[in-house]
CSV table of C-alpha atoms and ligand atoms in Angstrom, one decimal:
chain,number,residue,atom,x,y,z
A,1,MET,CA,0.2,288.2,27.9
A,2,HIS,CA,-2.9,287.3,25.9
A,3,PHE,CA,-6.0,289.3,26.4
A,4,SER,CA,-9.4,289.3,25.0
A,5,ALA,CA,-11.9,292.2,24.9
A,6,ASP,CA,-14.8,290.0,26.1
A,7,GLU,CA,-16.5,290.8,29.4
A,8,ASP,CA,-16.2,287.1,30.5
A,9,PHE,CA,-12.5,287.4,30.0
A,10,ALA,CA,-12.3,290.2,32.6
A,11,LEU,CA,-14.3,288.4,35.1
A,12,GLN,CA,-12.1,285.2,34.5
A,13,LEU,CA,-9.0,287.4,35.3
A,14,ASP,CA,-10.6,288.5,38.5
A,15,ALA,CA,-11.5,284.9,39.5
A,16,GLU,CA,-7.9,283.9,38.9
A,17,ASP,CA,-6.4,286.9,40.7
A,18,PRO,CA,-4.6,285.7,43.8
A,19,LEU,CA,-5.0,289.2,45.4
A,20,ARG,CA,-8.7,289.4,44.7
A,21,ASP,CA,-9.8,289.3,48.3
A,22,PHE,CA,-7.7,292.4,49.3
A,23,ARG,CA,-10.4,294.7,47.8
A,24,GLU,CA,-12.5,293.7,50.8
A,25,LYS,CA,-10.0,295.4,53.1
A,26,PHE,CA,-10.7,298.8,51.7
A,27,CYS,CA,-13.5,301.3,52.1
A,28,LEU,CA,-14.9,301.8,48.5
A,29,PRO,CA,-16.6,305.3,47.9
A,30,LEU,CA,-20.0,304.8,46.5
A,31,GLY,CA,-21.6,306.6,43.5
A,32,LYS,CA,-25.0,308.2,43.3
A,33,ASP,CA,-26.5,304.7,42.4
A,34,GLY,CA,-25.2,303.4,45.7
A,35,LYS,CA,-22.6,301.1,43.9
A,36,PRO,CA,-18.7,301.4,44.4
A,37,LEU,CA,-17.2,304.0,42.1
A,38,ILE,CA,-14.5,302.8,39.8
A,39,TYR,CA,-11.8,304.4,41.8
A,40,PHE,CA,-8.7,304.9,39.7
A,41,ALA,CA,-7.4,307.9,41.6
A,42,GLY,CA,-5.1,306.1,44.0
A,43,ASN,CA,-2.3,308.1,42.4
A,44,SER,CA,-3.8,311.0,44.1
A,45,LEU,CA,-5.3,309.7,47.3
A,46,GLY,CA,-5.4,306.0,48.1
A,47,LEU,CA,-8.5,304.4,49.6
A,48,MET,CA,-8.9,303.9,53.3
A,49,PRO,CA,-7.9,300.5,54.6
A,50,LYS,CA,-10.8,299.4,56.9
A,51,SER,CA,-8.3,298.6,59.7
A,52,ALA,CA,-7.1,302.3,59.8
A,53,ARG,CA,-10.2,303.2,61.9
A,54,ALA,CA,-9.5,300.8,64.7
A,55,ILE,CA,-5.8,301.8,64.9
A,56,VAL,CA,-6.6,305.5,65.0
A,57,GLU,CA,-9.2,304.9,67.7
A,58,GLU,CA,-6.8,302.9,69.7
A,59,GLU,CA,-4.6,306.1,69.9
A,60,LEU,CA,-7.6,308.3,70.7
A,61,ASP,CA,-8.5,306.0,73.5
A,62,ASN,CA,-4.8,306.1,74.8
A,63,TRP,CA,-5.0,309.8,74.8
A,64,ALA,CA,-8.4,309.8,76.6
A,65,THR,CA,-7.4,307.3,79.2
A,66,LEU,CA,-3.6,307.8,79.7
A,67,GLY,CA,-2.9,311.4,78.7
A,68,VAL,CA,0.9,312.1,78.8
A,69,ASP,CA,1.6,308.6,80.0
A,70,ALA,CA,0.6,307.2,76.6
A,71,HIS,CA,4.2,308.3,75.5
A,72,ASN,CA,5.6,305.5,77.4
A,73,ALA,CA,2.7,303.1,77.6
A,74,THR,CA,2.9,299.4,76.7
A,75,GLY,CA,1.9,298.3,73.2
A,76,THR,CA,3.2,301.0,70.8
A,77,PRO,CA,4.3,303.9,72.8
A,78,TRP,CA,4.0,307.3,71.2
A,79,TYR,CA,7.7,308.1,72.1
A,80,THR,CA,8.9,305.4,69.7
A,81,TYR,CA,5.9,305.3,67.5
A,82,HIS,CA,7.9,305.9,64.4
A,83,GLU,CA,9.9,302.7,65.1
A,84,ALA,CA,6.8,300.6,64.3
A,85,LEU,CA,6.9,301.8,60.7
A,86,ARG,CA,10.6,301.3,60.2
A,87,GLU,CA,10.8,297.7,59.1
A,88,PRO,CA,7.7,297.6,56.8
A,89,THR,CA,8.8,300.8,55.1
A,90,ALA,CA,12.3,299.5,54.7
A,91,ARG,CA,10.9,296.4,53.0
A,92,LEU,CA,8.8,298.6,50.6
A,93,VAL,CA,11.7,300.7,49.4
A,94,GLY,CA,14.4,298.1,49.5
A,95,ALA,CA,16.3,299.7,52.2
A,96,LYS,CA,18.0,298.7,55.5
A,97,PRO,CA,15.9,299.6,58.5
A,98,LEU,CA,18.4,302.3,59.6
A,99,GLU,CA,18.1,304.0,56.2
A,100,VAL,CA,14.5,305.1,56.5
A,101,ILE,CA,12.6,307.3,58.6
A,102,CYS,CA,8.8,308.3,58.6
A,103,MET,CA,8.5,312.0,59.4
A,104,ASN,CA,6.9,315.4,58.3
A,105,SER,CA,5.5,315.7,54.8
A,106,LEU,CA,7.0,315.1,51.4
A,107,THR,CA,8.0,318.6,50.4
A,108,VAL,CA,9.4,319.3,53.8
A,109,ASN,CA,11.5,316.1,53.6
A,110,LEU,CA,12.8,317.2,50.4
A,111,HIS,CA,13.9,320.5,51.9
A,112,LEU,CA,15.6,318.7,54.7
A,113,MET,CA,17.5,316.4,52.4
A,114,MET,CA,18.6,319.3,50.2
A,115,ALA,CA,19.9,321.1,53.4
A,116,THR,CA,22.2,318.1,53.8
A,117,PHE,CA,23.0,317.1,50.2
A,118,TYR,CA,23.0,320.3,48.3
A,119,ARG,CA,26.2,322.0,49.2
A,120,PRO,CA,27.1,324.2,46.2
A,121,THR,CA,30.6,325.3,45.6
A,122,LYS,CA,31.9,327.8,43.0
A,123,SER,CA,32.4,325.2,40.5
A,124,ARG,CA,29.7,322.6,41.4
A,125,PHE,CA,26.4,324.3,42.0
A,126,LYS,CA,23.9,322.9,39.5
A,127,ILE,CA,20.9,320.7,40.1
A,128,LEU,CA,19.4,318.5,37.3
A,129,MET,CA,15.7,317.6,37.5
A,130,GLU,CA,13.0,316.5,35.1
A,131,GLU,CA,10.4,318.6,33.4
A,132,PRO,CA,7.6,318.7,33.9
A,133,ALA,CA,8.2,317.9,37.5
A,134,PHE,CA,5.5,318.1,40.2
A,135,PRO,CA,5.2,321.9,40.9
A,136,SER,CA,6.0,321.5,44.6
A,137,ASP,CA,9.3,319.9,43.7
A,138,THR,CA,10.1,322.8,41.3
A,139,TYR,CA,9.3,325.4,43.9
A,140,ALA,CA,11.5,323.6,46.5
A,141,ILE,CA,14.4,323.1,44.2
A,142,LYS,CA,14.3,326.7,42.9
A,143,THR,CA,14.1,328.2,46.3
A,144,GLN,CA,17.0,325.9,47.5
A,145,ILE,CA,19.0,327.4,44.8
A,146,ALA,CA,18.1,330.9,45.7
A,147,HIS,CA,18.6,330.2,49.5
A,148,HIS,CA,22.3,329.8,48.6
A,149,GLY,CA,22.4,333.1,46.8
A,150,LEU,CA,22.3,331.6,43.3
A,151,ALA,CA,19.9,332.0,40.4
A,152,PRO,CA,17.8,329.2,39.1
A,153,ARG,CA,18.5,330.2,35.5
A,154,ASP,CA,22.2,329.6,36.1
A,155,ALA,CA,21.9,326.6,38.5
A,156,LEU,CA,18.9,324.6,37.2
A,157,VAL,CA,19.4,322.1,34.4
A,158,LEU,CA,16.2,320.5,33.1
A,159,ALA,CA,15.8,317.2,31.4
A,160,ARG,CA,12.8,317.5,29.0
A,161,PRO,CA,11.2,315.1,26.5
A,162,SER,CA,12.5,315.5,23.0
A,163,ASN,CA,10.4,317.5,20.6
A,164,GLY,CA,7.0,315.7,19.9
A,165,GLU,CA,7.6,313.2,22.7
A,166,PHE,CA,6.1,313.0,26.2
A,167,THR,CA,8.6,310.8,27.9
A,168,ILE,CA,12.4,311.2,28.5
A,169,GLN,CA,14.9,308.7,27.2
A,170,THR,CA,17.3,307.4,29.7
A,171,GLU,CA,20.2,308.0,27.3
A,172,ASP,CA,19.2,311.6,27.1
A,173,ILE,CA,19.3,311.9,30.9
A,174,VAL,CA,22.6,310.3,31.1
A,175,ASP,CA,24.0,312.6,28.3
A,176,LEU,CA,22.7,315.6,30.1
A,177,ILE,CA,24.4,314.4,33.4
A,178,GLU,CA,27.7,313.8,31.5
A,179,LYS,CA,27.5,317.1,29.8
A,180,HIS,CA,27.2,319.0,33.1
A,181,ALA,CA,29.1,316.6,35.2
A,182,ASP,CA,31.7,319.0,36.5
A,183,GLN,CA,29.1,321.6,37.5
A,184,LEU,CA,26.3,319.4,38.9
A,185,ALA,CA,26.0,319.1,42.6
A,186,VAL,CA,22.8,317.1,42.8
A,187,VAL,CA,20.7,315.1,40.4
A,188,MET,CA,17.1,315.2,41.7
A,189,PHE,CA,14.6,313.1,39.7
A,190,ALA,CA,11.2,311.5,40.2
A,191,GLY,CA,10.9,307.7,40.5
A,192,VAL,CA,7.7,307.9,38.4
A,193,ASN,CA,6.7,311.1,36.8
A,194,PHE,CA,3.3,312.3,38.0
A,195,PHE,CA,2.1,313.5,34.6
A,196,THR,CA,3.1,310.7,32.2
A,197,GLY,CA,3.5,307.9,34.6
A,198,GLN,CA,7.0,307.1,33.2
A,199,LEU,CA,9.1,305.1,35.7
A,200,PHE,CA,12.6,306.2,35.4
A,201,ASP,CA,15.7,303.9,35.4
A,202,ILE,CA,16.7,304.8,39.0
A,203,LYS,CA,19.6,302.4,39.0
A,204,ARG,CA,21.2,303.8,35.8
A,205,ILE,CA,20.5,307.4,36.6
A,206,THR,CA,22.1,306.9,40.0
A,207,ALA,CA,25.2,305.1,38.5
A,208,ALA,CA,25.6,307.9,35.8
A,209,ALA,CA,25.4,310.7,38.5
A,210,GLN,CA,27.7,309.0,40.9
A,211,ALA,CA,30.2,308.3,38.1
A,212,GLY,CA,30.5,312.1,37.8
A,213,GLY,CA,30.9,312.6,41.6
A,214,ILE,CA,27.3,313.9,41.9
A,215,VAL,CA,24.9,313.2,44.7
A,216,VAL,CA,21.6,311.8,43.6
A,217,GLY,CA,18.2,311.9,45.1
A,218,PHE,CA,14.7,310.7,44.1
A,219,ASP,CA,11.1,311.9,44.7
A,220,LEU,CA,9.2,308.6,45.1
A,221,ALA,CA,5.8,310.0,45.5
A,222,HIS,CA,4.4,308.0,42.6
A,223,ALA,CA,6.8,305.2,42.9
A,224,VAL,CA,6.4,304.0,46.4
A,225,GLY,CA,3.8,301.2,46.8
A,226,ASN,CA,3.6,301.2,43.0
A,227,ALA,CA,6.9,300.0,41.6
A,228,PRO,CA,9.5,297.7,43.2
A,229,LEU,CA,12.4,299.7,44.7
A,230,LYS,CA,15.9,298.6,45.8
A,231,LEU,CA,17.2,301.9,47.0
A,232,HIS,CA,20.1,300.3,49.1
A,233,ASP,CA,21.4,298.1,46.3
A,234,TRP,CA,20.9,300.9,43.6
A,235,ASN,CA,23.1,303.0,45.8
A,236,VAL,CA,20.8,305.9,45.8
A,237,ASP,CA,22.0,308.8,48.1
A,238,PHE,CA,18.6,309.9,49.4
A,239,ALA,CA,14.9,309.7,48.5
A,240,VAL,CA,11.7,311.1,49.8
A,241,TRP,CA,8.1,310.1,49.3
A,242,CYS,CA,4.5,310.7,50.6
A,243,SER,CA,2.2,307.9,51.9
A,244,TYR,CA,-1.2,309.2,51.1
A,245,LYS,CA,-1.1,308.0,47.3
A,246,TYR,CA,-0.3,304.4,46.7
A,247,LEU,CA,0.4,303.7,50.4
A,248,ASN,CA,-3.2,304.5,51.4
A,249,ALA,CA,-2.3,306.2,54.6
A,250,GLY,CA,-4.9,309.0,54.4
A,251,PRO,CA,-4.8,312.7,53.7
A,252,GLY,CA,-1.7,314.5,54.7
A,253,ALA,CA,-0.3,311.3,56.3
A,254,VAL,CA,3.3,311.2,57.5
A,255,ALA,CA,5.9,311.1,54.6
A,256,GLY,CA,9.2,309.1,54.4
A,257,ALA,CA,12.8,309.6,53.7
A,258,PHE,CA,15.8,307.4,52.8
A,259,VAL,CA,19.3,308.1,53.5
A,260,HIS,CA,21.8,305.6,52.3
A,261,GLU,CA,23.7,303.9,55.0
A,262,ARG,CA,27.0,305.4,54.2
A,263,HIS,CA,25.5,308.9,54.9
A,264,ALA,CA,23.0,307.9,57.5
A,265,THR,CA,25.8,306.6,59.7
A,266,ASN,CA,27.8,309.8,59.2
A,267,THR,CA,27.0,312.0,62.1
A,268,LYS,CA,29.2,314.8,60.7
A,269,LEU,CA,26.8,315.6,57.9
A,270,PRO,CA,25.3,319.0,58.2
A,271,ARG,CA,21.6,319.0,58.7
A,272,PHE,CA,18.8,321.0,60.3
A,273,ALA,CA,18.4,319.5,63.8
A,274,GLY,CA,15.6,319.0,66.3
A,275,TRP,CA,15.4,317.0,69.5
A,276,PHE,CA,14.1,313.8,67.9
A,277,GLY,CA,17.2,313.5,65.7
A,278,ASN,CA,19.3,313.5,68.8
A,279,ASP,CA,20.6,310.5,70.5
A,280,PRO,CA,17.8,309.2,72.7
A,281,ASN,CA,20.3,308.7,75.6
A,282,THR,CA,20.7,312.5,76.0
A,283,ARG,CA,17.5,313.8,74.3
A,284,PHE,CA,15.7,314.4,77.6
A,285,ARG,CA,18.6,316.0,79.4
A,286,LEU,CA,17.3,319.1,77.7
A,287,HIS,CA,19.1,322.1,79.1
A,288,LEU,CA,21.9,320.0,80.4
A,289,GLU,CA,23.0,318.8,76.9
A,290,PRO,CA,22.9,321.8,74.5
A,291,GLU,CA,25.1,320.1,72.0
A,292,PHE,CA,23.2,318.1,69.2
A,293,ILE,CA,24.3,314.5,68.8
A,294,PRO,CA,22.7,313.0,65.9
A,295,VAL,CA,21.4,309.4,65.9
A,296,ALA,CA,23.8,307.4,63.5
A,297,SER,CA,20.8,306.5,61.3
A,298,ALA,CA,18.1,308.1,59.1
A,299,ASP,CA,16.6,309.0,62.5
A,300,GLY,CA,19.2,311.6,62.8
A,301,TRP,CA,17.2,313.9,60.3
A,302,GLN,CA,14.0,313.5,62.4
A,303,ILE,CA,13.3,316.9,63.9
A,304,SER,CA,10.0,316.7,66.0
A,305,ASN,CA,8.2,314.1,68.0
A,306,PRO,CA,6.2,311.7,65.8
A,307,PRO,CA,2.6,312.8,64.7
A,308,ILE,CA,0.7,309.8,66.0
A,309,PHE,CA,-2.6,310.5,64.3
A,310,SER,CA,-1.0,310.7,60.8
A,311,MET,CA,1.2,307.6,61.6
A,312,ALA,CA,-1.4,305.2,62.9
A,313,PRO,CA,-3.2,304.8,59.5
A,314,LEU,CA,0.1,304.1,57.8
A,315,ARG,CA,0.7,301.4,60.2
A,316,ALA,CA,-2.5,299.8,59.2
A,317,SER,CA,-1.8,300.2,55.5
A,318,LEU,CA,1.8,298.9,55.7
A,319,ALA,CA,0.3,295.8,57.3
A,320,VAL,CA,-1.9,295.2,54.2
A,321,PHE,CA,1.2,295.4,52.1
A,322,ASP,CA,2.9,292.9,54.1
A,323,GLU,CA,-0.1,290.7,54.1
A,324,ALA,CA,-0.3,290.9,50.3
A,325,GLY,CA,3.4,289.5,50.2
A,326,GLY,CA,5.1,292.8,49.4
A,327,MET,CA,5.7,294.4,46.1
A,328,GLU,CA,6.5,291.4,44.1
A,329,PRO,CA,3.0,289.9,43.9
A,330,LEU,CA,1.5,293.3,43.8
A,331,ARG,CA,3.8,294.4,40.9
A,332,ALA,CA,2.7,291.1,39.1
A,333,LYS,CA,-0.9,292.0,39.3
A,334,SER,CA,-0.3,295.6,38.6
A,335,THR,CA,1.5,294.8,35.3
A,336,ARG,CA,-1.4,292.6,34.3
A,337,LEU,CA,-4.0,295.1,35.3
A,338,THR,CA,-2.3,298.0,33.4
A,339,SER,CA,-1.4,296.0,30.3
A,340,TYR,CA,-5.0,294.8,30.1
A,341,LEU,CA,-6.1,298.4,30.3
A,342,GLU,CA,-3.6,299.2,27.5
A,343,PHE,CA,-4.8,296.3,25.4
A,344,LEU,CA,-8.4,297.5,25.7
A,345,LEU,CA,-7.4,301.0,24.8
A,346,THR,CA,-5.7,299.8,21.7
A,347,GLU,CA,-8.8,298.0,20.8
A,348,ILE,CA,-10.8,301.2,20.9
A,349,GLY,CA,-8.4,302.8,18.5
A,350,SER,CA,-5.7,305.5,18.4
A,351,LYS,CA,-7.6,308.0,16.6
A,352,LYS,CA,-9.4,309.0,19.7
A,353,PHE,CA,-6.8,308.5,22.3
A,354,THR,CA,-3.0,308.4,22.6
A,355,VAL,CA,-1.5,306.7,25.6
A,356,ILE,CA,1.5,308.9,26.5
A,357,THR,CA,2.8,306.5,29.2
A,358,PRO,CA,5.7,304.3,28.0
A,359,ARG,CA,4.4,300.9,26.4
A,360,ASN,CA,7.2,298.8,28.1
A,361,PRO,CA,5.8,297.7,31.5
A,362,ASP,CA,9.3,298.1,32.9
A,363,GLU,CA,9.1,301.7,32.2
A,364,ARG,CA,5.8,302.5,34.0
A,365,GLY,CA,3.9,301.9,37.2
A,366,CYS,CA,0.2,301.2,37.2
A,367,GLN,CA,-0.8,304.6,35.9
A,368,LEU,CA,-1.7,305.3,32.2
A,369,SER,CA,-2.0,308.8,31.0
A,370,ILE,CA,-4.4,309.0,28.3
A,371,LEU,CA,-4.5,312.0,25.9
A,372,ALA,CA,-8.0,312.5,24.6
A,373,HIS,CA,-8.0,314.1,21.0
A,374,GLU,CA,-11.6,315.1,21.0
A,375,HIS,CA,-13.8,316.8,23.6
A,376,PRO,CA,-11.7,315.9,26.6
A,377,LYS,CA,-13.9,317.8,29.1
A,378,GLU,CA,-17.1,316.0,27.7
A,379,LEU,CA,-15.2,312.9,28.2
A,380,LEU,CA,-14.5,313.6,31.8
A,381,ARG,CA,-18.1,314.2,32.4
A,382,GLU,CA,-19.1,311.1,30.8
A,383,LEU,CA,-16.7,309.2,32.9
A,384,GLU,CA,-18.0,310.9,36.0
A,385,THR,CA,-21.6,309.9,35.0
A,386,ALA,CA,-20.4,306.3,34.5
A,387,GLY,CA,-19.1,306.3,38.2
A,388,VAL,CA,-15.3,306.6,37.3
A,389,LYS,CA,-13.1,308.6,39.7
A,390,CYS,CA,-10.0,309.5,37.8
A,391,ASP,CA,-8.2,312.8,37.3
A,392,PHE,CA,-7.6,315.3,34.6
A,393,ARG,CA,-4.7,317.4,33.7
A,394,GLU,CA,-5.1,320.5,31.5
A,395,PRO,CA,-5.5,320.5,28.6
A,396,ASN,CA,-6.5,317.1,27.6
A,397,VAL,CA,-4.8,314.3,29.7
A,398,ILE,CA,-6.8,311.8,31.8
A,399,ARG,CA,-4.7,309.9,34.4
A,400,VAL,CA,-6.0,306.6,35.4
A,401,ALA,CA,-4.3,304.4,38.0
A,402,PRO,CA,-5.8,300.9,38.5
A,403,THR,CA,-4.2,299.7,41.7
A,404,PRO,CA,-3.6,295.9,42.5
A,405,LEU,CA,-4.8,296.1,46.0
A,406,TYR,CA,-8.4,297.3,45.4
A,407,ASN,CA,-9.1,297.6,41.6
A,408,THR,CA,-10.4,294.7,39.4
A,409,PHE,CA,-10.1,293.7,35.8
A,410,HIS,CA,-13.7,294.1,35.4
A,411,GLU,CA,-13.5,297.7,36.4
A,412,VAL,CA,-10.9,298.2,33.8
A,413,TRP,CA,-13.1,296.6,31.3
A,414,ARG,CA,-16.2,298.9,32.3
A,415,PHE,CA,-13.9,301.9,32.1
A,416,THR,CA,-12.9,301.3,28.6
A,417,ARG,CA,-16.4,300.6,27.6
A,418,THR,CA,-17.3,304.2,28.6
A,419,LEU,CA,-14.4,305.4,26.6
A,420,ALA,CA,-15.4,303.4,23.6
A,421,GLN,CA,-18.9,305.0,23.6
A,422,HIS,CA,-17.3,308.6,23.6
A,423,GLN,CA,-17.8,310.4,20.3
B,1,LIG,C1,2.0,314.4,45.5
B,1,LIG,C2,3.4,315.0,45.3
B,1,LIG,C3,3.8,316.0,46.1
B,1,LIG,C4,3.0,316.7,47.1
B,1,LIG,O1,3.7,317.1,48.1
B,1,LIG,P1,3.3,317.3,49.7
B,1,LIG,O2,4.5,317.9,50.3
B,1,LIG,O3,3.0,315.9,50.1
B,1,LIG,O4,2.0,318.1,49.8
B,1,LIG,C5,5.1,316.6,45.8
B,1,LIG,N1,5.8,316.1,44.8
B,1,LIG,C6,5.4,315.0,44.0
B,1,LIG,C7,6.3,314.5,42.9
B,1,LIG,C8,4.2,314.6,44.2
B,1,LIG,O5,3.7,313.6,43.4
């Protein structure tokens, strides 16, 4: 891709952007000057689709006017509300509809998947994960290990960047899997690392783990809605994600889980059960049918009835993804947007900043993690003053995530101009 540092060039890229009208579909938070902030924090909390308000109000109205009858009302009855999310979700993660379920929140889903897939034996009891991982995942995995009466120091294998590096080579991950193959029960990796923005080779990690007879799962919090996914074809065993980051479904919105067809249809797999994982034909026989009969799909891991008010905005948001044509056109713009950001950062010079995210667009999503060599806290303040919303990780990393649905090339240009002025 050929880029230029001129402002006109940024404006030209925006004019040529086939997705430029999608920005209009989102509520853009305003700065003190009344102008939209340069919102690069979609990796933390995605912006609200304007269509979310009406869809939530519709359910408030249903509650107000129908009460309990809204469970079986026409339209999108609450009783089966999760089904409205199934197909668009499956499209986003490259799954068959029966392999996905929207339920709970992310860390809860991770625990539920581990309850099924982490079955340590005397010889196979280890879990491999990356470091640094998102803290919640580390807490979850360590307590899963302890829950089975094992010690994390014996059972946890960590894949770390080599000395002096920030990202992890796929070869090193594969080597580590092979080294511990006989003892590993589960490989549990991120799709995109929250800190560095590195997109891992899900297909290769999956193949390497399964060659050793190891179950493999992914936390796709920073990957879903950001990078193209083919979970079914890649043969991933299970995956979990949240939907308030790149999926723009709002704070604490319902999360998702993927269970590969070969497991999803296996009703013999152990799991933590609740009535909504039960066969709908016998679900309401309550005291008459005390035996749990799981649905032969990812629905069999659902425990409770669907949280309507946290699902409604996700419906609105998934419709926007579909309208944009799915991940392919979004990824095409995203790759340009982030490569343009990288180009402009390189123009400023590497003395001030180091991008710790991989340079290869195939090894990252939209986020760049920028290590500021000098006065990082002052820089953060300068960015805030300039109307940039991004985030900061101690001691000196600024994470910026220009997203293809609502960010522009001109915003990227303005952002880097602020960086260039930093002393
Ligand atoms: C955002 C994020 C979480 C947050 O977990 P919740 O259960 O949704 O609060 C967990 N893990 C990763 C990797 C994340 O990026």
